[in-house]
Structure formats: structure tokens, C-alpha cells
GROMACS .gro file of C-alpha atoms in nm:
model
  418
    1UNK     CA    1  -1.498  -3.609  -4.561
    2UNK     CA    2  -1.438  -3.542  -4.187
    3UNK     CA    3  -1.658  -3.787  -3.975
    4UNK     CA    4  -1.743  -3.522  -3.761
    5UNK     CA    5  -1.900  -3.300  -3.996
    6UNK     CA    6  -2.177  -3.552  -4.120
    7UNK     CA    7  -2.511  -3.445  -4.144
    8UNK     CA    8  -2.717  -3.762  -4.131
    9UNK     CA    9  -2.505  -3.868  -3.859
   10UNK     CA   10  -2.653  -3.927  -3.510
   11UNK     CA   11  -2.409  -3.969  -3.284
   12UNK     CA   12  -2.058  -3.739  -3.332
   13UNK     CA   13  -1.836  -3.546  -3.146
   14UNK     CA   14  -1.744  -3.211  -3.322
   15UNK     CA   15  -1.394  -2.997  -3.285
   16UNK     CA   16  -1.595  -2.645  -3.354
   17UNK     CA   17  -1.262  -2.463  -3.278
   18UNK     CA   18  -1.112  -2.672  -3.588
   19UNK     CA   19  -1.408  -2.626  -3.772
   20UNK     CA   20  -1.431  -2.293  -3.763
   21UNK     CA   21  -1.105  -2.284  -3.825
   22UNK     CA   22  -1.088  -2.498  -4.081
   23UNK     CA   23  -1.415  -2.371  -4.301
   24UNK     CA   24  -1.391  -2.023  -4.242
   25UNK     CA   25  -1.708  -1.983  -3.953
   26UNK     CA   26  -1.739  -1.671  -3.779
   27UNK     CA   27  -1.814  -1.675  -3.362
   28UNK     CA   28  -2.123  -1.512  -3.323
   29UNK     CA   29  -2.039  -1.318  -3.008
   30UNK     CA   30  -1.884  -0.973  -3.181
   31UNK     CA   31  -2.205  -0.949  -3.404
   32UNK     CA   32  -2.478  -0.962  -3.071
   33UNK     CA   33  -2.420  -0.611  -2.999
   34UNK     CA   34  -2.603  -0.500  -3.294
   35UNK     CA   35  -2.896  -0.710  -3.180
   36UNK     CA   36  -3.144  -0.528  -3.008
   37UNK     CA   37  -3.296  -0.740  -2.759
   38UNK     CA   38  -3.108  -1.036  -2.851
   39UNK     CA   39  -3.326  -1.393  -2.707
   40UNK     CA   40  -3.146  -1.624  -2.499
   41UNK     CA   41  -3.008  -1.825  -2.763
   42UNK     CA   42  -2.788  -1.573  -2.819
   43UNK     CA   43  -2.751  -1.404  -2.469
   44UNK     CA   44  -2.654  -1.753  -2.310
   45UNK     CA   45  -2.374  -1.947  -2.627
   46UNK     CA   46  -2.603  -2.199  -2.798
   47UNK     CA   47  -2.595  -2.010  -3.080
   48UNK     CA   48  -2.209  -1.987  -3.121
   49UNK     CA   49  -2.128  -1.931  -3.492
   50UNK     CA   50  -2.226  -1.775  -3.802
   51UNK     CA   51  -2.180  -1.737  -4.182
   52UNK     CA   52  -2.246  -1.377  -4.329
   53UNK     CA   53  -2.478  -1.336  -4.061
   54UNK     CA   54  -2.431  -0.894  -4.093
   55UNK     CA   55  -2.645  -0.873  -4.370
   56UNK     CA   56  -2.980  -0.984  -4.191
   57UNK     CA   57  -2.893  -0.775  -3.877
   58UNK     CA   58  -2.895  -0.490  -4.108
   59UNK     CA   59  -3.191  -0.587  -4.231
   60UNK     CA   60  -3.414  -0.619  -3.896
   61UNK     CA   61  -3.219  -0.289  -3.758
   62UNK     CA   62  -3.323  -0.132  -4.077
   63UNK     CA   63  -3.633  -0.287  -4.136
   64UNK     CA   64  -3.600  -0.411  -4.515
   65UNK     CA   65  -3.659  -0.768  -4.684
   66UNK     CA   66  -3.509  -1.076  -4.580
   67UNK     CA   67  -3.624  -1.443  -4.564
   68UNK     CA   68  -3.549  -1.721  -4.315
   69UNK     CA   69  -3.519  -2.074  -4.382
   70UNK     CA   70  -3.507  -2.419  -4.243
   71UNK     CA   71  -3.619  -2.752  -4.318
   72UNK     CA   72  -3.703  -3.067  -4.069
   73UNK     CA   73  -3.626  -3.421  -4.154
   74UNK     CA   74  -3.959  -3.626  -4.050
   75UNK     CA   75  -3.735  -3.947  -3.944
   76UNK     CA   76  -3.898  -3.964  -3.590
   77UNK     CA   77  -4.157  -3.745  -3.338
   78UNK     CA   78  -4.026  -3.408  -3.288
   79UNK     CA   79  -3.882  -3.344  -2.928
   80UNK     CA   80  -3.676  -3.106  -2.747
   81UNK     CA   81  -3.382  -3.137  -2.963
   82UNK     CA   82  -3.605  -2.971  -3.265
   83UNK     CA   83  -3.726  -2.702  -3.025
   84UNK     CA   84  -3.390  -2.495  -3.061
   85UNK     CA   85  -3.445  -2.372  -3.407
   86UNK     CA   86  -3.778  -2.401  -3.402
   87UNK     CA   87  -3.754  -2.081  -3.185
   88UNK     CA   88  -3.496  -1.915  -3.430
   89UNK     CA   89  -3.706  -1.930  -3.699
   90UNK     CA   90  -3.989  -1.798  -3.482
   91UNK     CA   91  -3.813  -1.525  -3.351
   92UNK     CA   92  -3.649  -1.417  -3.724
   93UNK     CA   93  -4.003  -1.432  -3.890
   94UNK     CA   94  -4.152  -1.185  -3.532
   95UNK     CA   95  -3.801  -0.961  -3.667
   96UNK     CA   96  -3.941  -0.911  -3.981
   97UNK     CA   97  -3.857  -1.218  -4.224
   98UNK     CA   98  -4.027  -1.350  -4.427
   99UNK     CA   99  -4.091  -1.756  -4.291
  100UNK     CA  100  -4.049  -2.059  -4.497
  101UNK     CA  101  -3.997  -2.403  -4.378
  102UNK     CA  102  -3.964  -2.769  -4.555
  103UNK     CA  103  -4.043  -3.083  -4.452
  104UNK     CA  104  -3.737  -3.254  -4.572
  105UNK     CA  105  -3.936  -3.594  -4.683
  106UNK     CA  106  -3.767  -3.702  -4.954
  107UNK     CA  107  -3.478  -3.664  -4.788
  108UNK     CA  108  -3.628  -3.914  -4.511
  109UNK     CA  109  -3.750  -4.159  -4.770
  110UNK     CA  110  -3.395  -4.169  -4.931
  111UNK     CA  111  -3.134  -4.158  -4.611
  112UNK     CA  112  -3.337  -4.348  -4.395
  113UNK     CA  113  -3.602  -4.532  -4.534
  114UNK     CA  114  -3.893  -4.390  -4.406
  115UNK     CA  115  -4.243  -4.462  -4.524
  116UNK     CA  116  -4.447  -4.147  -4.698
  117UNK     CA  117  -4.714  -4.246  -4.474
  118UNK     CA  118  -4.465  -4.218  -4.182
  119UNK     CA  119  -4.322  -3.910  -4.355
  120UNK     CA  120  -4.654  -3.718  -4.361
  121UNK     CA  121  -4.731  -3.838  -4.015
  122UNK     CA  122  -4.419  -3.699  -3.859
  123UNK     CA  123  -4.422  -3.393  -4.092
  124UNK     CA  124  -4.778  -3.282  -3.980
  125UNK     CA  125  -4.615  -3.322  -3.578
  126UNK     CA  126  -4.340  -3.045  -3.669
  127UNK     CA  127  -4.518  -2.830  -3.802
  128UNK     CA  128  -4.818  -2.827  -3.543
  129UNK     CA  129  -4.503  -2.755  -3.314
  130UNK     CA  130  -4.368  -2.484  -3.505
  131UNK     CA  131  -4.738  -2.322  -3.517
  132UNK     CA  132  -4.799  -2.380  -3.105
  133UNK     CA  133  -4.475  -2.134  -3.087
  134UNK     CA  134  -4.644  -1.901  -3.312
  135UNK     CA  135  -4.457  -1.957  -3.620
  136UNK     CA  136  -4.632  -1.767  -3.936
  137UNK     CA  137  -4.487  -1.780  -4.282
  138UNK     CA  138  -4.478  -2.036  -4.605
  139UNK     CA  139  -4.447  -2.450  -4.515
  140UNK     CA  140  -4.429  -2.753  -4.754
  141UNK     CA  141  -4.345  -3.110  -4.819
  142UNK     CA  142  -4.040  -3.166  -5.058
  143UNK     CA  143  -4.227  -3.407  -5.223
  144UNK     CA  144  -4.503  -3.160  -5.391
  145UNK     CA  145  -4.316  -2.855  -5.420
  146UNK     CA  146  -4.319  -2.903  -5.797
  147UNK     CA  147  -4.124  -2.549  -5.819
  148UNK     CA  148  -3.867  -2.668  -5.613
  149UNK     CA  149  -3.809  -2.963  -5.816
  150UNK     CA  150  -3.732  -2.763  -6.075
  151UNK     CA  151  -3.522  -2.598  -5.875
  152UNK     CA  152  -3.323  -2.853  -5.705
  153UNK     CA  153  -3.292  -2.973  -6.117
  154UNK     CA  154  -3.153  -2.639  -6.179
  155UNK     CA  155  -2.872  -2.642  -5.913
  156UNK     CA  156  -2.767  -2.984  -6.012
  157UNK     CA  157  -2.683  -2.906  -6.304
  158UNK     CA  158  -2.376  -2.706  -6.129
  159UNK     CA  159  -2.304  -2.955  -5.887
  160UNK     CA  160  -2.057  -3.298  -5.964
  161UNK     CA  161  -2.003  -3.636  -5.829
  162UNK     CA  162  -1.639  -3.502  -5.717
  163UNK     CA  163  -1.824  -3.218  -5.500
  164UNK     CA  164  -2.034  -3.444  -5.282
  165UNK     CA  165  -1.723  -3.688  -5.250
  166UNK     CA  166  -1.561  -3.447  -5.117
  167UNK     CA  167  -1.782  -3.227  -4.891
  168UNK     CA  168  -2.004  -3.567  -4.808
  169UNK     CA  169  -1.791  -3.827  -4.883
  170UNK     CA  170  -1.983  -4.016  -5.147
  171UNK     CA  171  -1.912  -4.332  -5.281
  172UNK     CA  172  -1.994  -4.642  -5.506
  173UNK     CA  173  -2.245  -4.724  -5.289
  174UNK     CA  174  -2.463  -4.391  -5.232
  175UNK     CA  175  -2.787  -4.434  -5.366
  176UNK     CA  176  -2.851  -4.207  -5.640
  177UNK     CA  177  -3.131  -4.080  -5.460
  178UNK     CA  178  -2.952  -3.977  -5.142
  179UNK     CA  179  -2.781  -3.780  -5.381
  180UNK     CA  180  -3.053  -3.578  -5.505
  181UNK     CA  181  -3.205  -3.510  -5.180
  182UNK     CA  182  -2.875  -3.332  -5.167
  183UNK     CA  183  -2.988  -3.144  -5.476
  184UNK     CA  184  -3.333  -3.062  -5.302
  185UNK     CA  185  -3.150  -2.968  -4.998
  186UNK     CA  186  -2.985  -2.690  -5.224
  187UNK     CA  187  -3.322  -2.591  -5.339
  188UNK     CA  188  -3.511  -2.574  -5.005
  189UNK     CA  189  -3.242  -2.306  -4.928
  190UNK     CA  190  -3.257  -2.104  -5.223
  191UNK     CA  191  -3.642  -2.107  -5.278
  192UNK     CA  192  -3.730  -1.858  -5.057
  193UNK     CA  193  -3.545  -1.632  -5.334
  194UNK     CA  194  -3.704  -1.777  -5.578
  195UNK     CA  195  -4.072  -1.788  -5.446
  196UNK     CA  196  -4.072  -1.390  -5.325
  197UNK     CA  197  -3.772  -1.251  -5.495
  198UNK     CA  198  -3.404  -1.203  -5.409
  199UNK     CA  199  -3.337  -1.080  -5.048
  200UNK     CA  200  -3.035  -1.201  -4.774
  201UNK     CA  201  -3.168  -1.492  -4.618
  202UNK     CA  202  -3.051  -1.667  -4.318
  203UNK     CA  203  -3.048  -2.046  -4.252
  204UNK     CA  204  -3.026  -2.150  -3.906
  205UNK     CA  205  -2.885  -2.495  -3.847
  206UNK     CA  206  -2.704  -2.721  -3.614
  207UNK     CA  207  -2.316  -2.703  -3.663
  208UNK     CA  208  -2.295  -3.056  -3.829
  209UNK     CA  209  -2.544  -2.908  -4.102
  210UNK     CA  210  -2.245  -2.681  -4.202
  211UNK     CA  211  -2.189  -2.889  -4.528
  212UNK     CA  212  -2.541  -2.826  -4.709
  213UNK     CA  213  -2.469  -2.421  -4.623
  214UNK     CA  214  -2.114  -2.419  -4.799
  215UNK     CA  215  -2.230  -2.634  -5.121
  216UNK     CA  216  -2.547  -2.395  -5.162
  217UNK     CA  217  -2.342  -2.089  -5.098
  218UNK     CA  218  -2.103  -2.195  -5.391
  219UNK     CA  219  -2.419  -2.366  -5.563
  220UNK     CA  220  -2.553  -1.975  -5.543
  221UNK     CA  221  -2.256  -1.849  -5.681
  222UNK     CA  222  -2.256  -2.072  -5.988
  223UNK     CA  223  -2.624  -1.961  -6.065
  224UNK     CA  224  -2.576  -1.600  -6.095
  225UNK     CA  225  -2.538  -1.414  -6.436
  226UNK     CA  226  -2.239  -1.194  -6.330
  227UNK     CA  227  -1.991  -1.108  -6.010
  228UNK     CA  228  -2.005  -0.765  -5.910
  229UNK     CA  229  -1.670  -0.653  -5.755
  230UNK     CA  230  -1.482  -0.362  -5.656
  231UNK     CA  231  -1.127  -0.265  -5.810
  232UNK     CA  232  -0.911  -0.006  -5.799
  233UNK     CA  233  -1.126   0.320  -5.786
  234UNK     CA  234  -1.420   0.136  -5.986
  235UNK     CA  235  -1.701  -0.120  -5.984
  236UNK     CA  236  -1.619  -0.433  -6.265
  237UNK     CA  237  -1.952  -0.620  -6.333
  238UNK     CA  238  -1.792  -0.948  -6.461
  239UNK     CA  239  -2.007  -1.177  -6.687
  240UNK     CA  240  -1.989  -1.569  -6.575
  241UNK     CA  241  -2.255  -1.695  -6.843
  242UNK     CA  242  -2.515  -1.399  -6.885
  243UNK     CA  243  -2.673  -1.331  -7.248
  244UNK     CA  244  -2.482  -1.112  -7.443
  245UNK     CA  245  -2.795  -0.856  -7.411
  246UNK     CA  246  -2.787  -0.915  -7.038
  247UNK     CA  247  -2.434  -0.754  -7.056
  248UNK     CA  248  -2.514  -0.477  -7.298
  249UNK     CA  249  -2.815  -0.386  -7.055
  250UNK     CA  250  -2.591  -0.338  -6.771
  251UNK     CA  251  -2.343  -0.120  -6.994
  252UNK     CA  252  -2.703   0.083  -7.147
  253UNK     CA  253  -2.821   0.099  -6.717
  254UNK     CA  254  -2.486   0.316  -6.606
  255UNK     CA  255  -2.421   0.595  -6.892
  256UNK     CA  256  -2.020   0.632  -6.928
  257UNK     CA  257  -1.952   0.316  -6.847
  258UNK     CA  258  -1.702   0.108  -7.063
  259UNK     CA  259  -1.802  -0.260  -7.200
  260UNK     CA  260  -1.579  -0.519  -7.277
  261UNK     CA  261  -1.538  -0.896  -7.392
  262UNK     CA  262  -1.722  -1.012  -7.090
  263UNK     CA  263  -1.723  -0.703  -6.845
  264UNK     CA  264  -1.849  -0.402  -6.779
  265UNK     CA  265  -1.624  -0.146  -6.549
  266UNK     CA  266  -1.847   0.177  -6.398
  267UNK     CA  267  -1.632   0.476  -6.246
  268UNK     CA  268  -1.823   0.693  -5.973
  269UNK     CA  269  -2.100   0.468  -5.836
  270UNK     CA  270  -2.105   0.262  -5.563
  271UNK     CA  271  -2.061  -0.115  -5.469
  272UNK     CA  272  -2.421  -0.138  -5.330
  273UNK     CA  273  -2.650   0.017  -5.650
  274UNK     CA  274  -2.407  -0.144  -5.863
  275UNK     CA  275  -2.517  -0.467  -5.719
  276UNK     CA  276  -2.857  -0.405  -5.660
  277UNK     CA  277  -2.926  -0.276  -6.043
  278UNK     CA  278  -2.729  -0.561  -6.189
  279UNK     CA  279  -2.945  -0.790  -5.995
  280UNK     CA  280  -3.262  -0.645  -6.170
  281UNK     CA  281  -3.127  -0.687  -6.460
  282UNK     CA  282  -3.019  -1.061  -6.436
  283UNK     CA  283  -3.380  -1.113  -6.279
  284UNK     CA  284  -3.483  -0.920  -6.622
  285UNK     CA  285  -3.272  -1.178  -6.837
  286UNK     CA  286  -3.414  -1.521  -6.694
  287UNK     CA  287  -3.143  -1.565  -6.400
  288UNK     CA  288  -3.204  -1.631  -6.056
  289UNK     CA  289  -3.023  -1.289  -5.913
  290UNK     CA  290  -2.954  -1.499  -5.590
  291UNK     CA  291  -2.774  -1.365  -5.266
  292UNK     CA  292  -2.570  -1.617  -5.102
  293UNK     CA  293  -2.739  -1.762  -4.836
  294UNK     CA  294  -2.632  -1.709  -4.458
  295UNK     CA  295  -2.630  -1.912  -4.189
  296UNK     CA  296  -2.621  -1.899  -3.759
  297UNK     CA  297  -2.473  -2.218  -3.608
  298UNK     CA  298  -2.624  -2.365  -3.253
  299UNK     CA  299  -2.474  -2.675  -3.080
  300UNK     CA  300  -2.572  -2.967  -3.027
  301UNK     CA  301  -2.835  -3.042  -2.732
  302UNK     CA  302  -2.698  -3.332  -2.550
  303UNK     CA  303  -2.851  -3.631  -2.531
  304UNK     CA  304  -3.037  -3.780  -2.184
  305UNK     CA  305  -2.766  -4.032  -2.206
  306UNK     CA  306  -2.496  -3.855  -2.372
  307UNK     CA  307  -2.415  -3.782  -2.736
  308UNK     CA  308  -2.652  -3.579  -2.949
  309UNK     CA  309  -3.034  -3.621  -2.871
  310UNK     CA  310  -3.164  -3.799  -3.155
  311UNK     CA  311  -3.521  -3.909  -3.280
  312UNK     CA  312  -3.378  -4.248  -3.387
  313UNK     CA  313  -3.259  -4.280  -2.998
  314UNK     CA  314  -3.575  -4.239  -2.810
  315UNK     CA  315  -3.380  -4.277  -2.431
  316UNK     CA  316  -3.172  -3.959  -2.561
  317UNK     CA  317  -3.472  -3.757  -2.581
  318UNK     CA  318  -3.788  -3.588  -2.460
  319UNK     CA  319  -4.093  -3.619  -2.693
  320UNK     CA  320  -4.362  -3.321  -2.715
  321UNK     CA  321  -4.594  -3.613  -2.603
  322UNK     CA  322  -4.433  -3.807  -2.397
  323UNK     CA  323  -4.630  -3.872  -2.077
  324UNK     CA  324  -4.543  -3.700  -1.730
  325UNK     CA  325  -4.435  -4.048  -1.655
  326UNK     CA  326  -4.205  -4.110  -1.893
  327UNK     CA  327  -4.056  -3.805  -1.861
  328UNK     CA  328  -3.993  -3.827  -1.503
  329UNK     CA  329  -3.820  -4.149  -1.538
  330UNK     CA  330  -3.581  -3.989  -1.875
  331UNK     CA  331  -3.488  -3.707  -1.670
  332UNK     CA  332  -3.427  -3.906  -1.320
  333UNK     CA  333  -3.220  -4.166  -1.504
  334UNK     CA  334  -3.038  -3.889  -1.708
  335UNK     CA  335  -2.655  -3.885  -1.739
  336UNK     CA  336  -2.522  -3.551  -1.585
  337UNK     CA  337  -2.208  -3.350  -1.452
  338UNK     CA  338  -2.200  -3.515  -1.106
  339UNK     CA  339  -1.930  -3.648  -0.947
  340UNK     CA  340  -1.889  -4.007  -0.881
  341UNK     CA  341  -2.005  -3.969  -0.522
  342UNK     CA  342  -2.175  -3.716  -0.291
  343UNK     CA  343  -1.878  -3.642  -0.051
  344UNK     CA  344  -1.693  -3.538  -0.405
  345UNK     CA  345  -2.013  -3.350  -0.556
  346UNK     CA  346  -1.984  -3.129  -0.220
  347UNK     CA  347  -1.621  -3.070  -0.216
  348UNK     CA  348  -1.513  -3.082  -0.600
  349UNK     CA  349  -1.874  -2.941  -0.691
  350UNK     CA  350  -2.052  -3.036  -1.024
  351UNK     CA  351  -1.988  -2.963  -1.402
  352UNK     CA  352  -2.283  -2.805  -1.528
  353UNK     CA  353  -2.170  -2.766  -1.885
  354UNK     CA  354  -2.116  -3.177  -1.916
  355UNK     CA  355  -2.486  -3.225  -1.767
  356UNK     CA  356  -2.745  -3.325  -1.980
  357UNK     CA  357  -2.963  -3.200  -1.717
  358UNK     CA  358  -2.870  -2.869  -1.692
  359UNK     CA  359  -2.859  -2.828  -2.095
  360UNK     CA  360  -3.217  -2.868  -2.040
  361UNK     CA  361  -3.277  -2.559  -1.852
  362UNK     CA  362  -2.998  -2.350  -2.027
  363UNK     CA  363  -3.151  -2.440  -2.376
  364UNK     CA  364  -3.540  -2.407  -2.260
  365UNK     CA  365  -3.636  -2.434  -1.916
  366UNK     CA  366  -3.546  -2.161  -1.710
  367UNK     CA  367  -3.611  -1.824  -1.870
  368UNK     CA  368  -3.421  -1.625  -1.618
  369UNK     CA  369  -3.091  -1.580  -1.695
  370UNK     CA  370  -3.012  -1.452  -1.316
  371UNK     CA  371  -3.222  -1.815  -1.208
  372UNK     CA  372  -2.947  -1.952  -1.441
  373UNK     CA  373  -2.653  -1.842  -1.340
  374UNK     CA  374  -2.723  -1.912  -0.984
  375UNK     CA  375  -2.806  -2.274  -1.094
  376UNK     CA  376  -2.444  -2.313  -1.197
  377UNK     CA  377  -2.309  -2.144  -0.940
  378UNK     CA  378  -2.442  -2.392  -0.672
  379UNK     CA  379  -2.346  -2.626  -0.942
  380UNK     CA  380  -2.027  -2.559  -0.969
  381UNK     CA  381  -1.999  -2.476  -0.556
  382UNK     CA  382  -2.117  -2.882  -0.420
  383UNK     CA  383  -2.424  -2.711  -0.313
  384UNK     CA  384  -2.701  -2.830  -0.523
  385UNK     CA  385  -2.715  -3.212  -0.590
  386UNK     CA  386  -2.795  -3.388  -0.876
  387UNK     CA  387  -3.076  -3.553  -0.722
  388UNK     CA  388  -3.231  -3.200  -0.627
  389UNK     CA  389  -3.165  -3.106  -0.946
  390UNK     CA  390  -3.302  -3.349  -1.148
  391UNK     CA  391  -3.666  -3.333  -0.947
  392UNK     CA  392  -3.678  -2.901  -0.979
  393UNK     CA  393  -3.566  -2.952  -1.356
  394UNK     CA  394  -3.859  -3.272  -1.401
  395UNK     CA  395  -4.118  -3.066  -1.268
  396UNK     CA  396  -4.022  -2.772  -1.530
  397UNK     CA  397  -4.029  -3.011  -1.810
  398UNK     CA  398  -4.390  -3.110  -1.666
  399UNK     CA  399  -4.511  -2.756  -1.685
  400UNK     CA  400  -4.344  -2.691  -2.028
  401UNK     CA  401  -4.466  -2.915  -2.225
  402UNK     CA  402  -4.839  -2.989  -2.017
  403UNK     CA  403  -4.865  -2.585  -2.165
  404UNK     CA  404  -4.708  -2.676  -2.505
  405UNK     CA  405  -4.931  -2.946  -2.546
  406UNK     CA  406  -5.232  -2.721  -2.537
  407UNK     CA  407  -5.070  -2.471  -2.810
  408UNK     CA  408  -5.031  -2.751  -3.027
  409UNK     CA  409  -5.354  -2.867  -2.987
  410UNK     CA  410  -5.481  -2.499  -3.016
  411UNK     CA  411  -5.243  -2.475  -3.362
  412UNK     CA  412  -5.334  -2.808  -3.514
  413UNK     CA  413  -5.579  -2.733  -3.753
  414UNK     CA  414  -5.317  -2.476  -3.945
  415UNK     CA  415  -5.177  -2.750  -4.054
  416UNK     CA  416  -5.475  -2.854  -4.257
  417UNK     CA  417  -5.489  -2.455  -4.350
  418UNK     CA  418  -5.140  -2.422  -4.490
   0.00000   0.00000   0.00000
């Protein structure tokens, strides 16, 4: 395993132009076109790569069924490094998906030792955030999904000791457990197909989640009863471990097709109702009929003092609660793009995309992207100081989160409701 692709990791540098290059991610940029109204996580780079993201901007253009997924470790409070994806699953459900979100806690127990107590505590804090930004859909603990269990039992049973070596870089000394929170991990991503049927469903993550997407894509894969494919002039439906009647239904379902030891090949019809009937039929059989599940990639939100903002470094971030106080001295104390001193700020100007301070109001603080730009401009010109900067940006965060404070109080009891 690469050290910079770990996802329990909390302080890493990642190469995404090797990484992309390396595991096959797509930029995001040439799909954003086909967005209508695309939000600012989009418009502006955080969001800067995707996996097979087409498929569910077909399905809000076209208004059909697709799920969205994502799952919170409850290690620490929530802060401003959750609020990111909080807002992409917000804004997929308001597109039309269909909303489901874990609390990751046995994950939590098993990587880092958290208490359940502490687990539930934390858990109930995410998702009162995730309701104050109007968040509606499906939520639940790991721990008492009993269907996901099963589940997460199911897809280990295609998964091997080699494959998280290699894509985690196991060892002798991984708990066993860590290991199946792995396993769950799988599940959490898959059980939106499972709980309201088969649909594309997109997964947004940080970048350094990148591994659990490619072992539940291929995890996906290995579930499915058959492969549907394309060949020359005509659609092969290729049996991996279906029932012999699953096979003989799909040959009965398209009338002069041709069956085979394993495979059925169909002449004039297309890709797409292949697919979709074959999927029925699996479904009809006792499989799982999954699509592989697709993902959007954001980067990382810098921490106050550099590296990734983490909950398990509470100088590197801001807390939903923290007190105007403590904010203020965070944000005043914060590492940023400056230069070493001011006669060198004004004539070199700053460097806005080092700044932890300006990642603030490019990720969440300033909703104008025309405020924005001019931000970096007199960044980048040695006409706005850091000092200057720091107090406008402060008094933002105030505002923000002395209004987000209210919405969570106002959302708090859907926790209980859920």
C-alpha cells in the first residue's frame, strides 16, 4: 500500500495527478457541463475527480432512480472539515436521490478505540448537522443495522486476506476486527441497493477514501449473477455463478436467442434492456442485481495549522460549537499563504491556494464567487494582508456557525425521529 492513499490516516500528503493516474480517476471538470446549476463545490475545484460519475447526471437530468451514500466515522465532534460532503449529500438527495447515511461506529470502536457511549454521542452530533442543512433520507448506526450485517457477511465472503494487503496494507498485526469494519464499509455502500432496489448510486468521499470505492466496485462485481457485454453485432449475457434456471430464464426472456454452457448471446436488442431485464431476473433468482457504485472525489480541507483538518487534532479545526472565542483565536493564529514579512506580502503578494485561511472561505464562507475571486486577486496582488484577512474571514465564521447553531438546534429532535 501507498502511504498516501490511507484512509484512517490523519495527516498525508497526496500526489492526485499520480493517483489518478495510477487508479484510473476521472477529473471532474469535462462532466460539469451537463450539470445544470452546478453548486460551488463544483463551480470553484474542491470537487476535482470522479469514478463513473455519468450515470447519476443522467439520472437527475432525466429524473429517474438513484441513491446517494456516505458514512461518518464518530472518532471526534464534527467540524468544518465534515461540512464538505455533508453538503454533497444534501444537494444529491434536493436532485432527486434517494439519501442514506451511516454512522461508521464500528468502524470507530475497531480503528480507534472509541467507546459506544462516545460513539453514539458523536454519532447523534453528525447527524443533527446533516439535518440543520436540510438533509432528508434513511440514517443508521453500523452497529444495529442487522441487514447490513448480513450484508457486510455476504461481501466477505468474496473478499481475501491478499486483497486488503494489498489495497490497505494489512498485516500480522491488524486486528481482525479492523478488518471487518472493512467488510461493513463494503456494505454501507451497497445497502442502499439492497434496502430500495438496484439503481446507480454515487458515493461522495475525500480522495484518500479512494480505496473502500475500488474494493466495493470489484466487491459489486463479484456479487452479480452474470456480466452483460457487448460483442461483435450482439449482446453475450455471461453466467459468473447464477442457477442454471437463472440462465435458462434469461434465454426463455429474449425469444431467438441462443444458450450455451454458461452464456446466453441475443442478436437485435440493445446493451441497455439487455441489462436492465437480466437484472430482474437475477433479482428474481436470489442475487443482489447490483450496479457498481460511483464515486465524486473532493480534497482535502487544510488544516488551521497545516495538513488535513482532523477531529483527533482539535488546533487543525473549527468545531460546530466551538465558542466565538475560540474561534477567533484558531483563525487569528492560523497558518496561511503570507509571506515572511509585510514589505514581501506587498511586493511578492500572497498565495491564496497554500492558506488555510482562505480554504475557509473558498470551501464555505463566501458564497459569491465574484467576492471570491476578488479575494485572491488582492491576494495574489500584496493588497490585502493577512491580518485583514484573517479578522473579515473570523467574523464570517462567527455568523456561520452563530446561524448553524440554531438549525441544529431547530433539527435536533430528528435525530430521536429517525
Amino acid at each position: 500500500m501507498q502511504s498516501e492513499i490511507n484512509p484512517w490516516s490523519a495527516n498525508q500528503s497526496i500526489d492526485t495527478d499520480k493517483l489518478f493516474t495510477e487508479f484510473g480517476i476521472e477529473p471532474i471538470e469535462p462532466v460539469i457541463p451537463e450539470i445544470h446549476n452546478p453548486p460551488a463545490f463544483l463551480r470553484r475545484g474542491i470537487v476535482i475527480g470522479h469514478r463513473d460519475y455519468r450515470p447519476i447526471v443522467d439520472a437527475m437530468n432525466n429524473n429517474t432512480p438513484f441513491h446517494v451514500l456516505t458514512g461518518f466515522m464518530p472518532s471526534g465532534h464534527p467540524h468544518l472539515g465534515h461540512l464538505m460532503v455533508m453538503k454533497e449529500v444534501a444537494w444529491h438527495v434536493q436532485q432527486g436521490g434517494n439519501g442514506y447515511v451511516a454512522v461508521a461506529d464500528r468502524e470507530a470502536h475497531a480503528v480507534r478505540n472509541i467507546s459506544w457511549d462516545k460513539c453514539n454521542e458523536y454519532g447523534r452530533e453528525y447527524l443533527t448537522c446533516l439535518y440543520a442543512l436540510g438533509y432528508e433520507g434513511e440514517t443508521y448506526y453500523q452497529s444495529t443495522n442487522n441487514r447490513l450485517k448480513d450484508l457486510a457477511f455476504e461481501a466477505a465472503i468474496k473478499m481475501n486476506f491478499s486483497d486488503l494487503q494489498a489495497i490497505y496494507g494489512f498485516g500480522q498485526e491488524t486486528a481482525l476486527a479492523h478488518a471487518m469494519s472493512v467488510a461493513t464499509q463494503v456494505a454501507d455502500i451497497l445497502f442502499p441497493q439492497e434496502d430500495a432496489g438496484p439503481a446507480p448510486t454515487i458515493v461522495p468521499v475525500g480522495i484518500d477514501q479512494d480505496p473502500h470505492i475500488r474494493l466495493t466496485r470489484d466487491i459489486a462485481h463479484k456479487l452479480r449473477f452474470f456480466t452483460v457485454e457487448m460483442r461483435d453485432g450482439y449482446v453475450s449475457v455471461r453466467s459468473k455463478n447464477a442457477p442454471e434456471e437463472a440462465l435458462a430464464a434469461v434465454h426463455t426472456a429474449f425469444p431467438g436467442s441462443k444458450k450455451y454452457e454458461g452464456h446466453v448471446d441475443i442478436k437485435g436488442a440493445g446493451l441497455a434492456d439487455v441489462d436492465a431485464k437480466v437484472r430482474s431476473i437475477e433479482i428474481e433468482y436470489g442475487g443482489f442485481g447490483f450496479y457498481s457504485p460511483s464515486a465524486t472525489y473532493h480534497y482535502f480541507m487544510q488544516g488551521l495549522q497545516g495538513g488535513k483538518m482532523s477531529s483527533s487534532v482539535p488546533e487543525s479545526f473549527i468545531g460546530f460549537c466551538d465558542t466565538d472565542k475560540a474561534v477567533k483565536k484558531k483563525i487569528m493564529g492560523a497558518v496561511t499563504g503570507g509571506r515572511m514579512t509585510l514589505e514581501e506580502q506587498k511586493k511578492l503578494g500572497g498565495e491564496p491556494e497554500k492558506c488555510s485561511v482562505y480554504l475557509l472561505n473558498l470551501f464555505h464562507m463566501v458564497d459569491d464567487d465574484d467576492e471570491l475571486t476578488e479575494i485572491c486577486r488582492a491576494c495574489k496582488a500584496g493588497e490585502l494582508m493577512c491580518g485583514t484577512c484573517k479578522k473579515a474571514t473570523y467574523e464570517r465564521v462567527k455568523e456561520f456557525l452563530a446561524d448553524f447553531k440554531e438549525r441544529m438546534d431547530e433539527a435536533e429532535h430528528k435525530v430521536d425521529e429517525r
